[in-house]
Coordinates of C-alpha atoms and ligand atoms in Angstrom, one line a residue:
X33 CA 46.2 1.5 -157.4
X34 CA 43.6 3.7 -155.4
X35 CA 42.1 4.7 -159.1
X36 CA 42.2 1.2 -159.9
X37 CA 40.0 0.3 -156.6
X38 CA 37.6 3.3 -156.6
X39 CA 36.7 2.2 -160.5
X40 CA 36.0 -0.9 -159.3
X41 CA 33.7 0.0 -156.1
X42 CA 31.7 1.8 -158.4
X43 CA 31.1 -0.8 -160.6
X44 CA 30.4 -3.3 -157.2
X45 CA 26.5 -3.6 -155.9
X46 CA 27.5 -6.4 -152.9
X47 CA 30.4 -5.3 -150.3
X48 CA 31.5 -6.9 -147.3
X49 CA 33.8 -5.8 -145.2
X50 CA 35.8 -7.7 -142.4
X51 CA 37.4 -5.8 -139.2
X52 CA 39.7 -6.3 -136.2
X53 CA 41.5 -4.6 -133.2
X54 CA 43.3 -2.9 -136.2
X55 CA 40.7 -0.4 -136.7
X56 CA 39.8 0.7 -133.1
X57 CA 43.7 0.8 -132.5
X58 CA 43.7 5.0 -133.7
X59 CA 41.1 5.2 -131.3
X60 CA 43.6 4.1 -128.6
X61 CA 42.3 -0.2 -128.2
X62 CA 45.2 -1.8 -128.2
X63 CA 45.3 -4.6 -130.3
X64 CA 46.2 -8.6 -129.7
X65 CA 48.8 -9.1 -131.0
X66 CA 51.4 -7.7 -133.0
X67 CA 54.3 -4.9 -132.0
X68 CA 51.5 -2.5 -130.8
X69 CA 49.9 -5.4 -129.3
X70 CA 49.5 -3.9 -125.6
X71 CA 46.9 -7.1 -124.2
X72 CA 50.5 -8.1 -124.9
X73 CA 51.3 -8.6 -121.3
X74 CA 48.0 -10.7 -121.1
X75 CA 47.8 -13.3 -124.3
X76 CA 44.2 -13.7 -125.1
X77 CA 44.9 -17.5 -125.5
X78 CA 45.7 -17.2 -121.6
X79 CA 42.7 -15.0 -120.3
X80 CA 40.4 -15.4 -122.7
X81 CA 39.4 -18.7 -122.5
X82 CA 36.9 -21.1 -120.4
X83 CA 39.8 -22.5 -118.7
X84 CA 40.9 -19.5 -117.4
X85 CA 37.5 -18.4 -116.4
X86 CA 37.0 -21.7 -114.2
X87 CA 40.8 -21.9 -112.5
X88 CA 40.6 -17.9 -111.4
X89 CA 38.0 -16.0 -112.5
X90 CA 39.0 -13.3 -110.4
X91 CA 41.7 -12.1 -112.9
X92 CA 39.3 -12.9 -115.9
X93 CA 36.9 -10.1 -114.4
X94 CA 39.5 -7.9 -113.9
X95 CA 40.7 -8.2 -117.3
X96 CA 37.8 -7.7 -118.3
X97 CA 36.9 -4.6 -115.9
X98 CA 40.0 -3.0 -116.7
X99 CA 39.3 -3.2 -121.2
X100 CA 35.7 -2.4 -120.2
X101 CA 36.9 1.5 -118.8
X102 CA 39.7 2.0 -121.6
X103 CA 36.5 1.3 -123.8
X104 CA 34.5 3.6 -122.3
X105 CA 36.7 6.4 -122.4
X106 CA 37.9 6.0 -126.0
X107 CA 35.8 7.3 -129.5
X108 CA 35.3 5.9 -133.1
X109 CA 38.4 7.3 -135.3
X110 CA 38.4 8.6 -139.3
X111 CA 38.6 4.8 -140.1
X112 CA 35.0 3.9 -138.4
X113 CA 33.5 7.2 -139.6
X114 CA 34.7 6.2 -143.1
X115 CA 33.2 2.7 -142.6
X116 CA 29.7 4.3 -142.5
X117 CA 29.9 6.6 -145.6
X118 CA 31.1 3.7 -147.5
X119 CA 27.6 1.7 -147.3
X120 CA 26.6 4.3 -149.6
X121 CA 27.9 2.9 -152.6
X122 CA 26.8 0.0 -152.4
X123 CA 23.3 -2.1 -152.8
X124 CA 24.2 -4.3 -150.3
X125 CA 26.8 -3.6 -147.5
X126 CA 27.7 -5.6 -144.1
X127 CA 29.9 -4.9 -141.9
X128 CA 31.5 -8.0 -140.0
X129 CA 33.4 -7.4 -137.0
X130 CA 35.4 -9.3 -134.4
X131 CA 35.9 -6.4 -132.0
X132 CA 33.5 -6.0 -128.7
X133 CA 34.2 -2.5 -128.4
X134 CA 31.0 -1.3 -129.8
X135 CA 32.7 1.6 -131.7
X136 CA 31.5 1.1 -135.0
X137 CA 27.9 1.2 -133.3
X138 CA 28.7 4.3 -131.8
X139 CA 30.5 5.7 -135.3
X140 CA 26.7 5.6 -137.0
X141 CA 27.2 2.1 -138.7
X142 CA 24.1 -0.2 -138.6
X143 CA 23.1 -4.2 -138.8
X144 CA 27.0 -4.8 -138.0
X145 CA 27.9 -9.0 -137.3
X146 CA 29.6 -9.3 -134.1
X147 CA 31.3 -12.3 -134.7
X148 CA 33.0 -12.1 -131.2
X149 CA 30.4 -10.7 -128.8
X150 CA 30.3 -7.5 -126.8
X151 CA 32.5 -6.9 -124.2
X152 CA 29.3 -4.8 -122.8
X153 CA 27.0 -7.3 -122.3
X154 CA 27.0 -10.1 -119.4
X155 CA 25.8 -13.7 -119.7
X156 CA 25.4 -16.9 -117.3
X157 CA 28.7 -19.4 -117.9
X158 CA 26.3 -22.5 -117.6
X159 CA 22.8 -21.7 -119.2
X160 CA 24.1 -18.6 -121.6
X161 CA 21.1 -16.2 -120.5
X162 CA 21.8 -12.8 -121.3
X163 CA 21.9 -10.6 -118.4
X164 CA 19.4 -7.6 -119.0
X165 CA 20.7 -5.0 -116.8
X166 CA 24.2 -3.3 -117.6
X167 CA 25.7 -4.2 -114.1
X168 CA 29.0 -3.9 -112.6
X169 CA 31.2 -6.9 -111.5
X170 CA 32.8 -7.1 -108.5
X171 CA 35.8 -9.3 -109.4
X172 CA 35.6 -10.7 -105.9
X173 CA 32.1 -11.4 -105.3
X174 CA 30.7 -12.4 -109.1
X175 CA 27.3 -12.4 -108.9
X176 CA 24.9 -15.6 -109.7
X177 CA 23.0 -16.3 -112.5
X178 CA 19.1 -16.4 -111.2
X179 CA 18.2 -19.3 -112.9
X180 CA 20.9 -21.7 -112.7
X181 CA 23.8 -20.6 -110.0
X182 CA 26.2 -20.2 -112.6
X183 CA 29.0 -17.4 -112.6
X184 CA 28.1 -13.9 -114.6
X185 CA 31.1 -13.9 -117.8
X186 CA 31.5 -11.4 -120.1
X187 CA 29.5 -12.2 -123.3
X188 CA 32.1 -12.7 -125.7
X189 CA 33.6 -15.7 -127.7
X190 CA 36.6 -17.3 -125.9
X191 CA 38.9 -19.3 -127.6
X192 CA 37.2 -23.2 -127.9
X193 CA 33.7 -21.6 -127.7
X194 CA 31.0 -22.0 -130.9
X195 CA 30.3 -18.4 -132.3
X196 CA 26.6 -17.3 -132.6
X197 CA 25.2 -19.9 -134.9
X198 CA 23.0 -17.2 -136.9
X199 CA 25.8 -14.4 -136.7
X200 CA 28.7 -16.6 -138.6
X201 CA 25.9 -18.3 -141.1
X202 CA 24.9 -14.9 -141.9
X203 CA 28.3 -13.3 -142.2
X204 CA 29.4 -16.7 -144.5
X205 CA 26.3 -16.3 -146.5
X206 CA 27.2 -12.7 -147.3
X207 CA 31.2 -13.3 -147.8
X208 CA 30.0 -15.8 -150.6
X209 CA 27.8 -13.6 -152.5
X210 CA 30.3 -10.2 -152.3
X211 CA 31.6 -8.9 -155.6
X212 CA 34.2 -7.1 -153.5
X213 CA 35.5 -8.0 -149.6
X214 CA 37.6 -5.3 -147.4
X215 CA 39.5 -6.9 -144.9
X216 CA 40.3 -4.3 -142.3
X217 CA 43.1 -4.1 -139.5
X218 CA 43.0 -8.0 -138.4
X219 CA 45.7 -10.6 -138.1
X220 CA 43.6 -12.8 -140.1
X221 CA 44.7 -15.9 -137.8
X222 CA 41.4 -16.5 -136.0
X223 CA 39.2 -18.6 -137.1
X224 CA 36.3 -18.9 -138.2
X225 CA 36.8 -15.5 -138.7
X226 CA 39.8 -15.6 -141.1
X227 CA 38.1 -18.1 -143.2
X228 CA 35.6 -15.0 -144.6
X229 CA 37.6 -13.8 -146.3
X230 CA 39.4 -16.5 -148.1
X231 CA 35.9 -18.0 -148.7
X232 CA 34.7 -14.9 -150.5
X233 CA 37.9 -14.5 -152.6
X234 CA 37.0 -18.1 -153.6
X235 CA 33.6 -17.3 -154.6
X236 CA 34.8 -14.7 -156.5
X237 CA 35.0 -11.7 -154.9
X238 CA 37.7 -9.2 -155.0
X239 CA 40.0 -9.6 -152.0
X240 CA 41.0 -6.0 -150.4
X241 CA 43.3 -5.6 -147.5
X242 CA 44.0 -2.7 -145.3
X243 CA 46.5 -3.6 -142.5
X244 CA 50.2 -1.6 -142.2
X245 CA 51.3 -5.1 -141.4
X246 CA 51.4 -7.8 -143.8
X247 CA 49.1 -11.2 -142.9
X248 CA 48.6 -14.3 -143.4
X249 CA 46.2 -13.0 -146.9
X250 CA 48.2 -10.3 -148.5
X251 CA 49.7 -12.7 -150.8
X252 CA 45.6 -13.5 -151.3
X253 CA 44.9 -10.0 -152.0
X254 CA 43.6 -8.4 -154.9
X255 CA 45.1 -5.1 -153.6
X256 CA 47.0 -4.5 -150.3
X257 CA 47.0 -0.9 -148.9
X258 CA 50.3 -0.9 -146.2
X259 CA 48.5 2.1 -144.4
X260 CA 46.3 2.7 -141.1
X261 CA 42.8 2.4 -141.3
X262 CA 42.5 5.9 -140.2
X263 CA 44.1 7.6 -142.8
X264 CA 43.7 5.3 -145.7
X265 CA 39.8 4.9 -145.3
X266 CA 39.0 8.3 -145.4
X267 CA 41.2 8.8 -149.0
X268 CA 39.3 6.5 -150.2
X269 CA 35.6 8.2 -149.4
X270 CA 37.2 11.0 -150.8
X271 CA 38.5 9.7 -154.4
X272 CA 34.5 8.4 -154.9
X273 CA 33.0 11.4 -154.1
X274 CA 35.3 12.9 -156.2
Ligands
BJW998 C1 46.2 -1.9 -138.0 C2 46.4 -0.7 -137.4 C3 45.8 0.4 -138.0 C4 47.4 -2.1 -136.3 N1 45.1 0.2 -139.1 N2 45.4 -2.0 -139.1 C5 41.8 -23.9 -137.4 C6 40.5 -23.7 -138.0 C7 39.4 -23.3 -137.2 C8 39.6 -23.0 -135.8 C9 40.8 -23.1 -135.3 C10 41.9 -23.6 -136.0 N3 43.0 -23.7 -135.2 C11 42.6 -23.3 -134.0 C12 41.3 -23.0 -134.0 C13 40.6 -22.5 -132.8 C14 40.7 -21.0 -132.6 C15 41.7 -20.2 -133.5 O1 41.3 -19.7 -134.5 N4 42.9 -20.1 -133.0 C16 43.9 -19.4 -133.8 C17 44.8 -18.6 -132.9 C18 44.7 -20.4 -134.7 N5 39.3 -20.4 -132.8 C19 38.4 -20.5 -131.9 O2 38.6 -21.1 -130.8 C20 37.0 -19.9 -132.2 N6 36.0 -20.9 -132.0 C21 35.9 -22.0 -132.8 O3 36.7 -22.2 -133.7 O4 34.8 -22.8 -132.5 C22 34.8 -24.0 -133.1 C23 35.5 -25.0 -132.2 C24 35.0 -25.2 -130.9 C25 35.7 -26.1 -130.1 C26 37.0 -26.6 -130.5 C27 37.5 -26.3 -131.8 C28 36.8 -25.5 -132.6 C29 36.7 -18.8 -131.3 C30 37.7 -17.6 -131.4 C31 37.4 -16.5 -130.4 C32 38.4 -15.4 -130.4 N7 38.2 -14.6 -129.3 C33 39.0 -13.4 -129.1 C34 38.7 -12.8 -127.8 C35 37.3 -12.1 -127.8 C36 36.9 -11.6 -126.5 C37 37.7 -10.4 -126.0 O5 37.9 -9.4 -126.7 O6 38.1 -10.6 -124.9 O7 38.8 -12.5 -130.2 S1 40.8 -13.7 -129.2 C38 41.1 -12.2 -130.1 O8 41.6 -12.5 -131.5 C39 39.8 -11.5 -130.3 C40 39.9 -10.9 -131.6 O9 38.6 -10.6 -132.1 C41 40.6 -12.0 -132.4 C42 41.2 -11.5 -133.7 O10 42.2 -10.6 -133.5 P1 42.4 -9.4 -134.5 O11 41.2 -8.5 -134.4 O12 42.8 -9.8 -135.8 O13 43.5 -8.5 -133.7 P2 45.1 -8.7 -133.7 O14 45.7 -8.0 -132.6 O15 45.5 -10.1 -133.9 O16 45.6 -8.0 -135.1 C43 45.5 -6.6 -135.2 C44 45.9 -6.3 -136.6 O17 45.7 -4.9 -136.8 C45 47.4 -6.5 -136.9 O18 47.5 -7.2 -138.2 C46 48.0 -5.1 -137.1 O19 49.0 -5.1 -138.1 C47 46.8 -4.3 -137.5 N8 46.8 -2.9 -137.2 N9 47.2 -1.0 -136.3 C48 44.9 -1.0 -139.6 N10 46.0 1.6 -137.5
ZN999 ZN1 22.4 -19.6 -115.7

């Protein structure tokens, strides 16, 4: 099945790839959802959402404050590394991803879609102006936008929110011209990210997953690899250099 894959990369100019908490979960991010799913004690549908932000935004920051320092501390795993060697082979690669950690940044990859923001970066709640500065937030005083007033939130897409307009036209745009789409270490339930993949599949690509987990697409899938990121992405670099 790997043989059968690597033959037809080769024979692939346009890849796409799609990841999620999956990837970044070797590195030590816990993921969503799912049995290793530590944010577990905090559902995203709970913390990550406007609602939540206006009713107590205390314990939105803190969230928030608390991912931002496991983040820090943690560093891009076989499975990112691999992610930037496979660009390579191709004539026309992007990388989509709906994780804020920035680790595929920091693994060497370039150009890369974040679909859901960066947990990094700070914006106004009410006008949306980016926040220069990287500053630190005080979960109990949560400094003021200049222009407007409004809170300082996290710049990332809650659930509800519009994803950047240019981001998700560019990353449909690309999933419908792929000969060949990796879907990497997501649940495949959020939208409008989950719809990528299935789009590209449609227009014709071939449909890869990577997740030890079965989703919501493996019965979609061209081929469905039942391993870790980590260790399965770096095989693969392997077989075509071979
Ligand atoms: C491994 C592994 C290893 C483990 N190797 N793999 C129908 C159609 C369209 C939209 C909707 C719809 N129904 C509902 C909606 C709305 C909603 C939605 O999709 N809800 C679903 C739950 C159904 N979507 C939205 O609200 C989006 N906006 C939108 O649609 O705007 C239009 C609109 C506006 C107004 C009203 C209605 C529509 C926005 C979604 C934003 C998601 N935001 C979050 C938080 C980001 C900020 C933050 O980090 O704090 O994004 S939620 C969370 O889920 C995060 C993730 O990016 C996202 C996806 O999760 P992911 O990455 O797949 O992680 P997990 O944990 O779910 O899965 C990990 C996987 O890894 C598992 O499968 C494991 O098996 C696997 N794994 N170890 C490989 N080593
Ligand atoms: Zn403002």
């Amino acid at each position: 099945m790997l043989e059968n894959l690597v033959e037809i990369i080769k024979k692939s100019k346009n890849c796409v790839v799609l990841t999620g908490a999956g990837i970044s979960s070797e590195s030590g991010v816990p993921t969503f959802r799912g049995k290793e799913g530590l944010w577990g004690k905090f559902r995203p549908e709970e913390l990550a959402t406007m609602e939540a932000f206006m009713s107590n935004s205390q314990v939105v920051w803190e969230w928030y404050n608390w991912r931002r320092e496991l983040m820090s501390k943690v560093k891009p795993n076989p499975g990112h590394y691999a992610l930037v060697e496979l660009a390579e082979f191709f004539d026309d690669y992007t990388l989509i991803t709906q994780n804020v950690d920035s680790l595929h940044k920091m693994a060497g990859s370039e150009d890369i879609l974040e679909l859901h923001g960066n947990i990094y970066r700070n914006k106004c709640m009410n006008c949306n102006k980016i926040v220069d500065e990287e500053i630190e937030i005080d979960p109990e005083s949560i400094p003021l936008c200049i222009y407007c007033g409004g809170k300082i939130r996290p710049d990332v897409v809650w659930f509800g929110e519009m994803l950047n307009e240019l981001i998700i036209s560019e990353a449909f745009t690309k999933s419908e011209t792929a000969d060949i789409f990796l879907s990497v270490g997501t649940s495949a339930i959020v939208h409008p990210a989950a719809s990528l993949p299935v789009n590209s599949k449609r227009s014709g690509a071939i449909l890869v997953e990577i997740n030890p987990e079965m989703t919501p697409l493996t019965d979609l899938a061209d081929f469905y690899f039942e391993y870790p990121s980590g260790e399965f992405l770096p095989k693969l670099i392997e077989k075509l250099k071979a």
